[in-house]
CSV table of C-alpha atoms in Angstrom, one decimal:
chain,number,residue,atom,x,y,z
T,1,MET,CA,1.1,-3.2,17.5
T,2,SER,CA,-2.2,-1.8,16.2
T,3,THR,CA,-4.8,-4.2,14.9
T,4,HIS,CA,-6.6,-1.5,12.9
T,5,VAL,CA,-8.3,-2.8,9.7
T,6,GLN,CA,-10.9,-1.3,7.4
T,7,LYS,CA,-12.2,-4.0,5.1
T,8,PRO,CA,-13.1,-2.9,1.6
T,9,GLY,CA,-16.8,-3.0,0.5
T,10,TRP,CA,-18.2,-5.1,-2.3
T,11,VAL,CA,-17.9,-2.2,-4.9
T,12,THR,CA,-14.2,-1.7,-4.0
T,13,VAL,CA,-13.4,-5.5,-4.2
T,14,ASN,CA,-15.5,-6.4,-7.2
T,15,VAL,CA,-15.4,-3.2,-9.3
T,16,ILE,CA,-12.7,-0.7,-8.4
T,17,ASN,CA,-9.8,-3.0,-7.5
T,18,ARG,CA,-10.6,-5.3,-10.4
T,19,PHE,CA,-10.6,-2.3,-12.8
T,20,VAL,CA,-7.4,-0.9,-11.5
T,21,ALA,CA,-5.7,-4.3,-11.5
T,22,TRP,CA,-6.9,-4.9,-15.1
T,23,MET,CA,-5.5,-1.6,-16.3
T,24,THR,CA,-2.2,-2.1,-14.4
T,25,ARG,CA,-1.8,-5.6,-15.9
T,26,ARG,CA,-2.1,-4.0,-19.3
T,27,GLY,CA,0.7,-1.6,-18.5
T,28,ILE,CA,-1.4,1.4,-17.7
T,29,SER,CA,-0.5,2.8,-14.2
T,30,VAL,CA,-3.4,4.6,-12.5
T,31,TRP,CA,-1.7,7.2,-10.3
T,32,GLY,CA,1.3,5.0,-9.6
T,33,SER,CA,-0.7,1.7,-9.4
T,34,ARG,CA,1.0,-1.6,-9.4
T,35,VAL,CA,-0.2,-5.1,-8.8
T,36,LEU,CA,1.4,-6.4,-5.7
T,37,ALA,CA,2.1,-10.2,-5.6
T,38,VAL,CA,3.2,-11.6,-2.2
T,39,ARG,CA,3.3,-15.2,-1.0
T,40,GLY,CA,0.6,-16.1,1.5
T,41,ARG,CA,2.1,-16.7,5.0
T,42,LYS,CA,0.2,-19.9,5.5
T,43,SER,CA,-0.6,-21.3,2.0
T,44,GLY,CA,2.6,-20.2,0.2
T,45,GLN,CA,0.4,-19.3,-2.8
T,46,TRP,CA,0.8,-16.0,-4.6
T,47,ARG,CA,-1.8,-13.4,-3.5
T,48,THR,CA,-2.3,-10.2,-5.6
T,49,THR,CA,-3.8,-6.8,-4.9
T,50,PRO,CA,-3.6,-3.4,-6.5
T,51,VAL,CA,-1.4,-0.9,-4.5
T,52,ASN,CA,-0.1,2.6,-5.0
T,53,LEU,CA,3.7,2.7,-5.2
T,54,MET,CA,5.1,5.9,-3.9
T,55,THR,CA,8.5,7.4,-4.5
T,56,LEU,CA,9.8,9.9,-1.9
T,57,ASP,CA,13.3,11.3,-2.0
T,58,GLY,CA,14.4,8.5,-4.3
T,59,ARG,CA,13.0,5.7,-2.1
T,60,LYS,CA,10.0,3.5,-2.9
T,61,TYR,CA,7.2,2.8,-0.4
T,62,LEU,CA,4.0,0.9,0.0
T,63,VAL,CA,1.5,2.3,2.4
T,64,ALA,CA,-1.5,0.3,3.7
T,65,PRO,CA,-4.3,2.9,4.0
T,66,ARG,CA,-6.7,0.3,5.3
T,67,GLY,CA,-4.4,-0.8,8.1
T,68,HIS,CA,-3.1,-4.2,9.0
T,69,VAL,CA,-4.7,-6.1,6.1
T,70,GLN,CA,-3.8,-9.5,4.7
T,71,TRP,CA,-1.1,-8.2,2.3
T,72,THR,CA,0.7,-6.5,5.1
T,73,ARG,CA,0.7,-9.6,7.2
T,74,ASN,CA,2.0,-11.6,4.3
T,75,MET,CA,4.7,-9.0,3.5
T,76,ARG,CA,6.0,-9.2,7.1
T,77,ALA,CA,6.2,-13.0,6.8
T,78,SER,CA,7.7,-13.2,3.3
T,79,GLY,CA,10.0,-10.1,3.5
T,80,GLY,CA,9.2,-9.1,-0.1
T,81,GLY,CA,7.4,-9.9,-3.3
T,82,GLU,CA,6.8,-8.7,-6.8
T,83,LEU,CA,5.3,-5.5,-8.3
T,84,HIS,CA,3.7,-5.9,-11.7
T,85,LEU,CA,3.0,-3.2,-14.3
T,86,GLY,CA,2.1,-4.7,-17.6
T,87,LYS,CA,4.8,-7.3,-18.5
T,88,ARG,CA,7.3,-5.7,-16.2
T,89,VAL,CA,7.9,-7.5,-13.0
T,90,ASP,CA,10.1,-6.0,-10.2
T,91,THR,CA,11.1,-8.4,-7.5
T,92,PHE,CA,11.8,-6.6,-4.2
T,93,THR,CA,12.6,-7.0,-0.6
T,94,ALA,CA,10.6,-5.0,2.0
T,95,THR,CA,11.5,-3.4,5.2
T,96,GLU,CA,8.8,-2.2,7.5
T,97,VAL,CA,9.2,1.5,8.5
T,98,ALA,CA,9.1,2.3,12.3
T,99,ASP,CA,6.1,4.4,13.4
T,100,ASP,CA,8.4,7.2,14.5
T,101,ASP,CA,9.7,7.5,10.9
T,102,LYS,CA,6.3,7.4,9.1
T,103,THR,CA,5.3,11.1,9.4
T,104,PRO,CA,6.9,12.4,6.1
T,105,ILE,CA,5.9,9.3,4.2
T,106,LEU,CA,2.2,9.5,5.4
T,107,ARG,CA,2.1,13.2,4.6
T,108,ALA,CA,3.4,12.6,1.0
T,109,TYR,CA,1.1,9.7,0.5
T,110,LEU,CA,-1.9,11.8,1.6
T,111,LYS,CA,-0.8,14.7,-0.6
T,112,ARG,CA,-0.8,12.3,-3.6
T,113,TRP,CA,-3.8,10.0,-2.9
T,114,LYS,CA,-6.0,11.8,-0.3
T,115,ALA,CA,-9.0,11.9,-2.7
T,116,GLU,CA,-8.7,8.1,-3.1
T,117,VAL,CA,-7.9,7.0,0.4
T,118,GLY,CA,-8.4,9.9,2.7
T,119,VAL,CA,-11.5,8.4,4.3
T,120,PHE,CA,-9.3,5.7,5.9
T,121,PHE,CA,-7.2,8.2,7.8
T,122,ASN,CA,-9.9,9.4,10.2
T,123,GLY,CA,-9.8,13.1,9.3
T,124,VAL,CA,-6.0,13.3,9.2
T,125,GLY,CA,-4.8,14.9,5.9
T,126,PRO,CA,-1.6,16.1,4.3
T,127,ASP,CA,-1.8,19.5,6.0
T,128,SER,CA,-2.4,18.0,9.5
T,129,PRO,CA,0.2,18.7,12.2
T,130,ASP,CA,3.0,16.1,12.8
T,131,ASP,CA,1.5,15.0,16.1
T,132,GLU,CA,-1.7,13.9,14.3
T,133,LEU,CA,0.2,11.9,11.7
T,134,ARG,CA,2.3,10.3,14.5
T,135,ARG,CA,-1.0,9.4,16.3
T,136,ILE,CA,-2.3,7.5,13.3
T,137,ALA,CA,1.0,6.0,12.2
T,138,PRO,CA,0.6,2.7,14.1
T,139,ASP,CA,-2.7,2.1,12.2
T,140,HIS,CA,-1.0,2.3,8.7
T,141,PRO,CA,1.8,-0.1,7.9
T,142,VAL,CA,4.5,1.3,5.6
T,143,PHE,CA,7.1,-0.7,3.8
T,144,GLU,CA,10.2,0.5,2.1
T,145,ILE,CA,10.8,-1.4,-1.1
T,146,THR,CA,14.2,-2.3,-2.5
T,147,VAL,CA,14.0,-3.6,-6.0
T,148,THR,CA,16.3,-6.6,-6.5
T,149,SER,CA,15.7,-7.4,-10.2
C-alpha cells in the first residue's frame, strides 16, 4: 500500500477548511461538501473534516485527494461514519475501492473538483489516459459509501 500523504498548509487548515465546514454545518453545500465524522482508530473520539461527496452512476464515493491521511486510516479501522449537511446526518458504512477499480471514479472526481484539488494529483487530470490514472490510484484512497440511515 502507498504511504502517499500531502499535508495541508496553515491557510487550508485554519481558513479554507474552517470556512467550508462552517458553511456545510449551516446546510450550505459547497460543490458537494459534507462534514465527515469518523471515530478515531486509537482514541475512539469523533474526528471531523470537510470532504467532497461524489455521486457516480447512483453510487456515492469519498476520495482522498491528499492521500493516506488520518481520516482514511480512521475510516479503514471504523468501517464507516457520518456525513453532516446542516442538521441532516447520514450514517454510513464504507468499503474501500480496489486500485484497479478507481480509474472512472478518479476521472469523474477530477472533472468535478480539479480546480480545487488538481495540484494533489501530480499533473494527472480528467483528460489523462487510463494508465496515468491507474498509476496514481494507489496514492488516493477511495471509499464507496452506503447510507444506512
